[in-house]
Each structure stands twice: as structure tokens, then as C-alpha cells.
Amino acid sequence: QVQLVESGGGSAQAGGSLRVSCAASGDRFCMAWFRQAPGKEREGVAYITDLGTTAYVDSVKGRFTVSRDNAKKTMYLQMNNLKPEDTAMYYCAATGGAVCQANPKIFDDWGQGIQVTVSS
């Protein structure tokens, strides 16, 4: 099992930017960011493979960028033009399986989560 530790996040005003990072203790083919707002289901935000293939949920396309540094075993999520609806707990996830998609069921490893709050 791989340990995942998120950092960054915090608070921003609408239109602002934040970056969250996820440091992994080992290598994983697919890493992803999920988020969960109070009273809502966990939602896949973005994922990235070890070769750099990425995908995003429609609501963040053009605003969020996922990247990873394989040498540092770290994934990043740069969040620009933030909106109040981006407020949520953000979770890092990873899997060594052959499939990479925004389905929480395929991920073996999860971080503790980090809060992102956007005020209007």
C-alpha cells in the first residue's frame, strides 16, 4: 500500500488560485483528485497517468491543471479562477491497476483529505 499525504489548499476568494499537492510513498500508475462537499457524493476532479495522460470533470476544465513529478512521486492540482462551488474536501487517490478513470472504486490508496474553501 502507498501512503498519500496532501498539502496546500486553504482559503481563497472567488477568482483566486490555490494549489494542492499529494506526496506518495511509492510509484503508482494512476493518480487522481477527488472532492466531496458536505451532503454531496465524492466527485472525481482530475486524474493523471504516469505518462502524463490527463482528464478532467467538465466543471473544472480550463480552470484546473493536474500534473505530476514522477521523480518526486508527487501530484499537483493547480486551481485557478476558483468558484464558491469548488469548496470541498479534496482527496488524493492512487492505483497501480491498469485502468485510470475517475471512479473511486478502482483506487487502492487514499489520502486524508485537505480542505479548500472559496468565498464569494
Tab-separated table of N, CA and C in Angstrom:
chain	number	residue	atom	x	y	z
A	1	GLN	N	0.832	-1.188	0.000
A	1	GLN	CA	0.000	0.000	0.000
A	1	GLN	C	0.873	1.246	0.000
A	2	VAL	N	0.400	2.271	-0.703
A	2	VAL	CA	1.134	3.529	-0.807
A	2	VAL	C	0.475	4.566	0.086
A	3	GLN	N	1.301	5.261	0.838
A	3	GLN	CA	0.804	6.346	1.687
A	3	GLN	C	0.736	7.620	0.859
A	4	LEU	N	-0.355	8.362	1.021
A	4	LEU	CA	-0.562	9.618	0.296
A	4	LEU	C	-0.781	10.731	1.306
A	5	VAL	N	-0.065	11.837	1.112
A	5	VAL	CA	-0.181	12.973	2.033
A	5	VAL	C	-0.443	14.232	1.226
A	6	GLU	N	-1.598	14.839	1.462
A	6	GLU	CA	-1.945	16.082	0.776
A	6	GLU	C	-1.403	17.287	1.545
A	7	SER	N	-1.135	18.347	0.793
A	7	SER	CA	-0.718	19.610	1.408
A	7	SER	C	-1.203	20.745	0.515
A	8	GLY	N	-1.129	21.953	1.057
A	8	GLY	CA	-1.605	23.117	0.320
A	8	GLY	C	-3.052	23.375	0.661
A	9	GLY	N	-3.812	23.814	-0.306
A	9	GLY	CA	-5.217	24.085	-0.061
A	9	GLY	C	-5.392	25.346	0.764
A	10	GLY	N	-6.487	25.396	1.517
A	10	GLY	CA	-6.769	26.564	2.339
A	10	GLY	C	-7.944	27.346	1.807
A	11	SER	N	-7.869	28.670	1.923
A	11	SER	CA	-8.992	29.529	1.540
A	11	SER	C	-8.585	30.513	0.471
A	12	ALA	N	-9.541	30.870	-0.364
A	12	ALA	CA	-9.310	31.858	-1.407
A	12	ALA	C	-10.631	32.530	-1.721
A	13	GLN	N	-10.541	33.674	-2.337
A	13	GLN	CA	-11.745	34.341	-2.809
A	13	GLN	C	-12.054	33.868	-4.223
A	14	ALA	N	-13.288	34.021	-4.603
A	14	ALA	CA	-13.685	33.659	-5.958
A	14	ALA	C	-12.801	34.395	-6.965
A	15	GLY	N	-12.353	33.640	-7.963
A	15	GLY	CA	-11.445	34.185	-8.949
A	15	GLY	C	-9.983	33.999	-8.613
A	16	GLY	N	-9.721	33.566	-7.399
A	16	GLY	CA	-8.353	33.364	-6.963
A	16	GLY	C	-7.814	31.989	-7.333
A	17	SER	N	-6.638	31.692	-6.809
A	17	SER	CA	-5.954	30.440	-7.133
A	17	SER	C	-5.446	29.765	-5.870
A	18	LEU	N	-5.387	28.458	-5.943
A	18	LEU	CA	-4.780	27.635	-4.900
A	18	LEU	C	-4.114	26.446	-5.573
A	19	ARG	N	-3.177	25.851	-4.869
A	19	ARG	CA	-2.556	24.620	-5.356
A	19	ARG	C	-2.531	23.607	-4.230
A	20	VAL	N	-2.900	22.394	-4.549
A	20	VAL	CA	-2.789	21.290	-3.609
A	20	VAL	C	-1.792	20.281	-4.160
A	21	SER	N	-1.080	19.640	-3.252
A	21	SER	CA	-0.067	18.654	-3.625
A	21	SER	C	-0.362	17.339	-2.934
A	22	CYS	N	0.121	16.275	-3.539
A	22	CYS	CA	-0.055	14.945	-2.971
A	22	CYS	C	1.260	14.202	-3.106
A	23	ALA	N	1.884	13.916	-1.987
A	23	ALA	CA	3.141	13.190	-1.971
A	23	ALA	C	2.866	11.720	-1.692
A	24	ALA	N	3.404	10.859	-2.555
A	24	ALA	CA	3.198	9.419	-2.412
A	24	ALA	C	4.467	8.739	-1.921
A	25	SER	N	4.280	7.649	-1.197
A	25	SER	CA	5.437	6.920	-0.676
A	25	SER	C	5.962	5.900	-1.674
A	26	GLY	N	5.241	5.697	-2.776
A	26	GLY	CA	5.669	4.750	-3.783
A	26	GLY	C	5.137	5.139	-5.151
A	27	ASP	N	5.472	4.327	-6.137
A	27	ASP	CA	5.030	4.609	-7.507
A	27	ASP	C	3.637	4.041	-7.761
A	28	ARG	N	2.852	4.800	-8.497
A	28	ARG	CA	1.536	4.350	-8.886
A	28	ARG	C	1.249	4.778	-10.324
A	29	PHE	N	0.628	3.914	-11.096
A	29	PHE	CA	0.302	4.208	-12.497
A	29	PHE	C	-0.641	5.399	-12.619
A	30	CYS	N	-1.648	5.406	-11.816
A	30	CYS	CA	-2.696	6.414	-11.942
A	30	CYS	C	-2.894	7.132	-10.618
A	31	MET	N	-2.919	8.448	-10.687
A	31	MET	CA	-3.217	9.253	-9.503
A	31	MET	C	-4.356	10.200	-9.849
A	32	ALA	N	-5.139	10.530	-8.859
A	32	ALA	CA	-6.333	11.334	-9.130
A	32	ALA	C	-6.670	12.222	-7.947
A	33	TRP	N	-7.429	13.242	-8.256
A	33	TRP	CA	-8.010	14.096	-7.234
A	33	TRP	C	-9.520	13.902	-7.237
A	34	PHE	N	-10.053	13.715	-6.058
A	34	PHE	CA	-11.488	13.687	-5.842
A	34	PHE	C	-11.837	14.819	-4.878
A	35	ARG	N	-13.098	15.177	-4.847
A	35	ARG	CA	-13.549	16.157	-3.867
A	35	ARG	C	-14.935	15.777	-3.367
A	36	GLN	N	-15.205	16.208	-2.170
A	36	GLN	CA	-16.509	15.928	-1.581
A	36	GLN	C	-16.950	17.131	-0.759
A	37	ALA	N	-18.071	17.693	-1.156
A	37	ALA	CA	-18.671	18.799	-0.423
A	37	ALA	C	-19.686	18.230	0.555
A	38	PRO	N	-19.992	18.963	1.610
A	38	PRO	CA	-20.960	18.469	2.598
A	38	PRO	C	-22.286	18.119	1.944
A	39	GLY	N	-22.782	16.915	2.237
A	39	GLY	CA	-24.066	16.491	1.716
A	39	GLY	C	-24.043	16.022	0.281
A	40	LYS	N	-22.849	15.967	-0.315
A	40	LYS	CA	-22.746	15.527	-1.709
A	40	LYS	C	-21.865	14.301	-1.820
A	41	GLU	N	-22.005	13.610	-2.937
A	41	GLU	CA	-21.185	12.424	-3.185
A	41	GLU	C	-19.765	12.842	-3.585
A	42	ARG	N	-18.840	11.909	-3.376
A	42	ARG	CA	-17.469	12.176	-3.797
A	42	ARG	C	-17.426	12.245	-5.326
A	43	GLU	N	-16.727	13.245	-5.816
A	43	GLU	CA	-16.675	13.519	-7.256
A	43	GLU	C	-15.246	13.482	-7.751
A	44	GLY	N	-15.032	12.802	-8.872
A	44	GLY	CA	-13.716	12.804	-9.491
A	44	GLY	C	-13.445	14.144	-10.146
A	45	VAL	N	-12.334	14.770	-9.831
A	45	VAL	CA	-11.993	16.082	-10.369
A	45	VAL	C	-11.047	15.953	-11.559
A	46	ALA	N	-9.984	15.179	-11.382
A	46	ALA	CA	-8.992	15.016	-12.446
A	46	ALA	C	-8.148	13.803	-12.139
A	47	TYR	N	-7.605	13.213	-13.210
A	47	TYR	CA	-6.650	12.132	-12.992
A	47	TYR	C	-5.502	12.271	-13.965
A	48	ILE	N	-4.405	11.606	-13.641
A	48	ILE	CA	-3.208	11.660	-14.479
A	48	ILE	C	-2.478	10.328	-14.375
A	49	THR	N	-2.031	9.817	-15.512
A	49	THR	CA	-1.249	8.587	-15.519
A	49	THR	C	0.228	8.922	-15.380
A	50	ASP	N	1.038	7.884	-15.235
A	50	ASP	CA	2.477	8.118	-15.088
A	50	ASP	C	3.103	8.622	-16.380
A	51	LEU	N	2.400	8.487	-17.497
A	51	LEU	CA	2.892	9.007	-18.769
A	51	LEU	C	2.337	10.392	-19.063
A	52	GLY	N	1.518	10.908	-18.162
A	52	GLY	CA	1.022	12.274	-18.315
A	52	GLY	C	-0.331	12.425	-18.971
A	53	THR	N	-1.003	11.328	-19.242
A	53	THR	CA	-2.360	11.424	-19.777
A	53	THR	C	-3.282	11.959	-18.690
A	54	THR	N	-4.086	12.956	-19.039
A	54	THR	CA	-4.946	13.592	-18.048
A	54	THR	C	-6.401	13.620	-18.503
A	55	ALA	N	-7.274	13.803	-17.552
A	55	ALA	CA	-8.694	14.005	-17.827
A	55	ALA	C	-9.288	14.799	-16.680
A	56	TYR	N	-10.342	15.554	-17.003
A	56	TYR	CA	-10.955	16.447	-16.021
A	56	TYR	C	-12.475	16.323	-16.060
A	57	VAL	N	-13.086	16.584	-14.946
A	57	VAL	CA	-14.536	16.725	-14.930
A	57	VAL	C	-14.874	18.042	-15.626
A	58	ASP	N	-16.007	18.088	-16.295
A	58	ASP	CA	-16.351	19.251	-17.113
A	58	ASP	C	-16.339	20.558	-16.322
A	59	SER	N	-16.725	20.514	-15.076
A	59	SER	CA	-16.879	21.746	-14.293
A	59	SER	C	-15.556	22.445	-13.986
A	60	VAL	N	-14.421	21.753	-14.169
A	60	VAL	CA	-13.124	22.365	-13.868
A	60	VAL	C	-12.254	22.537	-15.105
A	61	LYS	N	-12.713	22.066	-16.242
A	61	LYS	CA	-11.915	22.179	-17.469
A	61	LYS	C	-11.616	23.641	-17.764
A	62	GLY	N	-10.350	23.914	-18.091
A	62	GLY	CA	-9.931	25.275	-18.378
A	62	GLY	C	-9.559	26.076	-17.148
A	63	ARG	N	-9.845	25.541	-15.965
A	63	ARG	CA	-9.519	26.246	-14.716
A	63	ARG	C	-8.499	25.476	-13.872
A	64	PHE	N	-8.603	24.170	-13.859
A	64	PHE	CA	-7.713	23.334	-13.051
A	64	PHE	C	-6.715	22.615	-13.948
A	65	THR	N	-5.519	22.415	-13.426
A	65	THR	CA	-4.494	21.661	-14.135
A	65	THR	C	-3.876	20.642	-13.189
A	66	VAL	N	-3.921	19.380	-13.593
A	66	VAL	CA	-3.288	18.325	-12.811
A	66	VAL	C	-1.936	18.001	-13.435
A	67	SER	N	-0.948	17.782	-12.600
A	67	SER	CA	0.391	17.432	-13.079
A	67	SER	C	1.046	16.521	-12.056
A	68	ARG	N	2.137	15.932	-12.448
A	68	ARG	CA	2.860	15.090	-11.504
A	68	ARG	C	4.339	15.107	-11.827
A	69	ASP	N	5.122	14.938	-10.785
A	69	ASP	CA	6.572	14.816	-10.888
A	69	ASP	C	6.889	13.399	-10.439
A	70	ASN	N	7.139	12.520	-11.400
A	70	ASN	CA	7.349	11.108	-11.059
A	70	ASN	C	8.593	10.910	-10.207
A	71	ALA	N	9.606	11.704	-10.433
A	71	ALA	CA	10.842	11.571	-9.648
A	71	ALA	C	10.576	11.883	-8.173
A	72	LYS	N	9.694	12.847	-7.940
A	72	LYS	CA	9.352	13.220	-6.567
A	72	LYS	C	8.145	12.460	-6.043
A	73	LYS	N	7.524	11.646	-6.910
A	73	LYS	CA	6.332	10.888	-6.525
A	73	LYS	C	5.262	11.845	-5.972
A	74	THR	N	5.102	12.948	-6.638
A	74	THR	CA	4.170	13.974	-6.179
A	74	THR	C	3.245	14.405	-7.309
A	75	MET	N	1.981	14.567	-6.967
A	75	MET	CA	0.974	15.052	-7.907
A	75	MET	C	0.495	16.422	-7.426
A	76	TYR	N	0.157	17.255	-8.373
A	76	TYR	CA	-0.291	18.604	-8.054
A	76	TYR	C	-1.657	18.874	-8.714
A	77	LEU	N	-2.374	19.795	-8.118
A	77	LEU	CA	-3.595	20.308	-8.743
A	77	LEU	C	-3.564	21.825	-8.598
A	78	GLN	N	-3.323	22.493	-9.717
A	78	GLN	CA	-3.349	23.941	-9.743
A	78	GLN	C	-4.777	24.376	-10.049
A	79	MET	N	-5.349	25.153	-9.164
A	79	MET	CA	-6.746	25.569	-9.297
A	79	MET	C	-6.799	27.086	-9.484
A	80	ASN	N	-7.223	27.498	-10.657
A	80	ASN	CA	-7.339	28.919	-10.986
A	80	ASN	C	-8.804	29.297	-11.175
A	81	ASN	N	-9.056	30.584	-11.120
A	81	ASN	CA	-10.424	31.096	-11.299
A	81	ASN	C	-11.408	30.309	-10.431
A	82	LEU	N	-11.075	30.187	-9.181
A	82	LEU	CA	-11.882	29.389	-8.263
A	82	LEU	C	-13.275	29.964	-8.100
A	83	LYS	N	-14.213	29.061	-7.874
A	83	LYS	CA	-15.605	29.428	-7.665
A	83	LYS	C	-16.070	28.891	-6.318
A	84	PRO	N	-17.062	29.511	-5.724
A	84	PRO	CA	-17.555	29.005	-4.430
A	84	PRO	C	-17.965	27.531	-4.492
A	85	GLU	N	-18.438	27.090	-5.637
A	85	GLU	CA	-18.844	25.679	-5.763
A	85	GLU	C	-17.664	24.717	-5.795
A	86	ASP	N	-16.429	25.248	-5.809
A	86	ASP	CA	-15.253	24.390	-5.703
A	86	ASP	C	-14.940	24.060	-4.249
A	87	THR	N	-15.644	24.680	-3.339
A	87	THR	CA	-15.435	24.417	-1.914
A	87	THR	C	-15.737	22.960	-1.603
A	88	ALA	N	-14.760	22.276	-1.029
A	88	ALA	CA	-14.909	20.852	-0.727
A	88	ALA	C	-13.664	20.358	-0.013
A	89	MET	N	-13.751	19.134	0.470
A	89	MET	CA	-12.567	18.424	0.916
A	89	MET	C	-12.001	17.735	-0.316
A	90	TYR	N	-10.728	17.949	-0.560
A	90	TYR	CA	-10.074	17.366	-1.724
A	90	TYR	C	-9.216	16.180	-1.280
A	91	TYR	N	-9.383	15.070	-1.990
A	91	TYR	CA	-8.685	13.838	-1.661
A	91	TYR	C	-7.793	13.408	-2.819
A	92	CYS	N	-6.624	12.957	-2.459
A	92	CYS	CA	-5.708	12.362	-3.408
A	92	CYS	C	-5.934	10.852	-3.397
A	93	ALA	N	-5.869	10.232	-4.567
A	93	ALA	CA	-6.034	8.786	-4.662
A	93	ALA	C	-5.043	8.234	-5.673
A	94	ALA	N	-4.703	6.957	-5.513
A	94	ALA	CA	-3.746	6.336	-6.418
A	94	ALA	C	-4.064	4.859	-6.578
A	95	THR	N	-3.709	4.337	-7.759
A	95	THR	CA	-3.870	2.920	-8.006
A	95	THR	C	-2.760	2.416	-8.904
A	96	GLY	N	-2.364	1.176	-8.689
A	96	GLY	CA	-1.369	0.557	-9.554
A	96	GLY	C	-2.011	-0.297	-10.625
A	97	GLY	N	-3.348	-0.310	-10.671
A	97	GLY	CA	-4.057	-1.102	-11.659
A	97	GLY	C	-3.875	-0.571	-13.066
A	98	ALA	N	-4.414	-1.295	-14.025
A	98	ALA	CA	-4.214	-0.964	-15.436
A	98	ALA	C	-5.185	0.079	-15.958
A	99	VAL	N	-6.202	0.384	-15.189
A	99	VAL	CA	-7.237	1.325	-15.630
A	99	VAL	C	-7.108	2.621	-14.851
A	100	CYS	N	-7.240	3.719	-15.580
A	100	CYS	CA	-7.212	5.032	-14.934
A	100	CYS	C	-8.472	5.783	-15.338
A	101	GLN	N	-9.329	6.018	-14.372
A	101	GLN	CA	-10.573	6.748	-14.626
A	101	GLN	C	-11.067	7.335	-13.329
A	102	ALA	N	-12.008	8.242	-13.438
A	102	ALA	CA	-12.494	8.946	-12.250
A	102	ALA	C	-13.579	8.159	-11.532
A	103	ASN	N	-13.258	6.933	-11.219
A	103	ASN	CA	-14.172	6.062	-10.486
A	103	ASN	C	-13.512	5.714	-9.168
A	104	PRO	N	-14.035	6.184	-8.060
A	104	PRO	CA	-13.358	5.965	-6.784
A	104	PRO	C	-13.146	4.484	-6.460
A	105	LYS	N	-13.943	3.609	-7.040
A	105	LYS	CA	-13.863	2.182	-6.696
A	105	LYS	C	-12.563	1.540	-7.165
A	106	ILE	N	-11.895	2.136	-8.145
A	106	ILE	CA	-10.685	1.495	-8.678
A	106	ILE	C	-9.433	1.901	-7.915
A	107	PHE	N	-9.561	2.825	-6.985
A	107	PHE	CA	-8.374	3.342	-6.301
A	107	PHE	C	-8.135	2.613	-4.986
A	108	ASP	N	-6.880	2.215	-4.808
A	108	ASP	CA	-6.499	1.437	-3.634
A	108	ASP	C	-6.046	2.308	-2.473
A	109	ASP	N	-5.471	3.438	-2.809
A	109	ASP	CA	-4.828	4.268	-1.798
A	109	ASP	C	-5.481	5.639	-1.764
A	110	TRP	N	-5.687	6.152	-0.563
A	110	TRP	CA	-6.345	7.447	-0.375
A	110	TRP	C	-5.605	8.278	0.661
A	111	GLY	N	-5.556	9.581	0.412
A	111	GLY	CA	-5.038	10.491	1.411
A	111	GLY	C	-6.124	10.851	2.408
A	112	GLN	N	-5.737	11.643	3.401
A	112	GLN	CA	-6.663	12.032	4.457
A	112	GLN	C	-7.602	13.149	4.026
A	113	GLY	N	-7.235	13.848	2.991
A	113	GLY	CA	-8.062	14.945	2.515
A	113	GLY	C	-7.561	16.286	3.016
A	114	ILE	N	-7.847	17.312	2.240
A	114	ILE	CA	-7.449	18.660	2.617
A	114	ILE	C	-8.561	19.616	2.187
A	115	GLN	N	-8.844	20.574	3.036
A	115	GLN	CA	-9.972	21.467	2.801
A	115	GLN	C	-9.599	22.602	1.853
A	116	VAL	N	-10.483	22.858	0.911
A	116	VAL	CA	-10.397	24.026	0.036
A	116	VAL	C	-11.703	24.789	0.180
A	117	THR	N	-11.583	26.061	0.536
A	117	THR	CA	-12.764	26.896	0.752
A	117	THR	C	-12.660	28.142	-0.112
A	118	VAL	N	-13.696	28.388	-0.898
A	118	VAL	CA	-13.718	29.551	-1.782
A	118	VAL	C	-14.888	30.430	-1.388
A	119	SER	N	-14.593	31.678	-1.085
A	119	SER	CA	-15.629	32.611	-0.680
A	119	SER	C	-15.983	33.550	-1.827
A	120	SER	N	-17.230	33.960	-1.835
A	120	SER	CA	-17.691	34.828	-2.928
A	120	SER	C	-17.431	36.289	-2.621
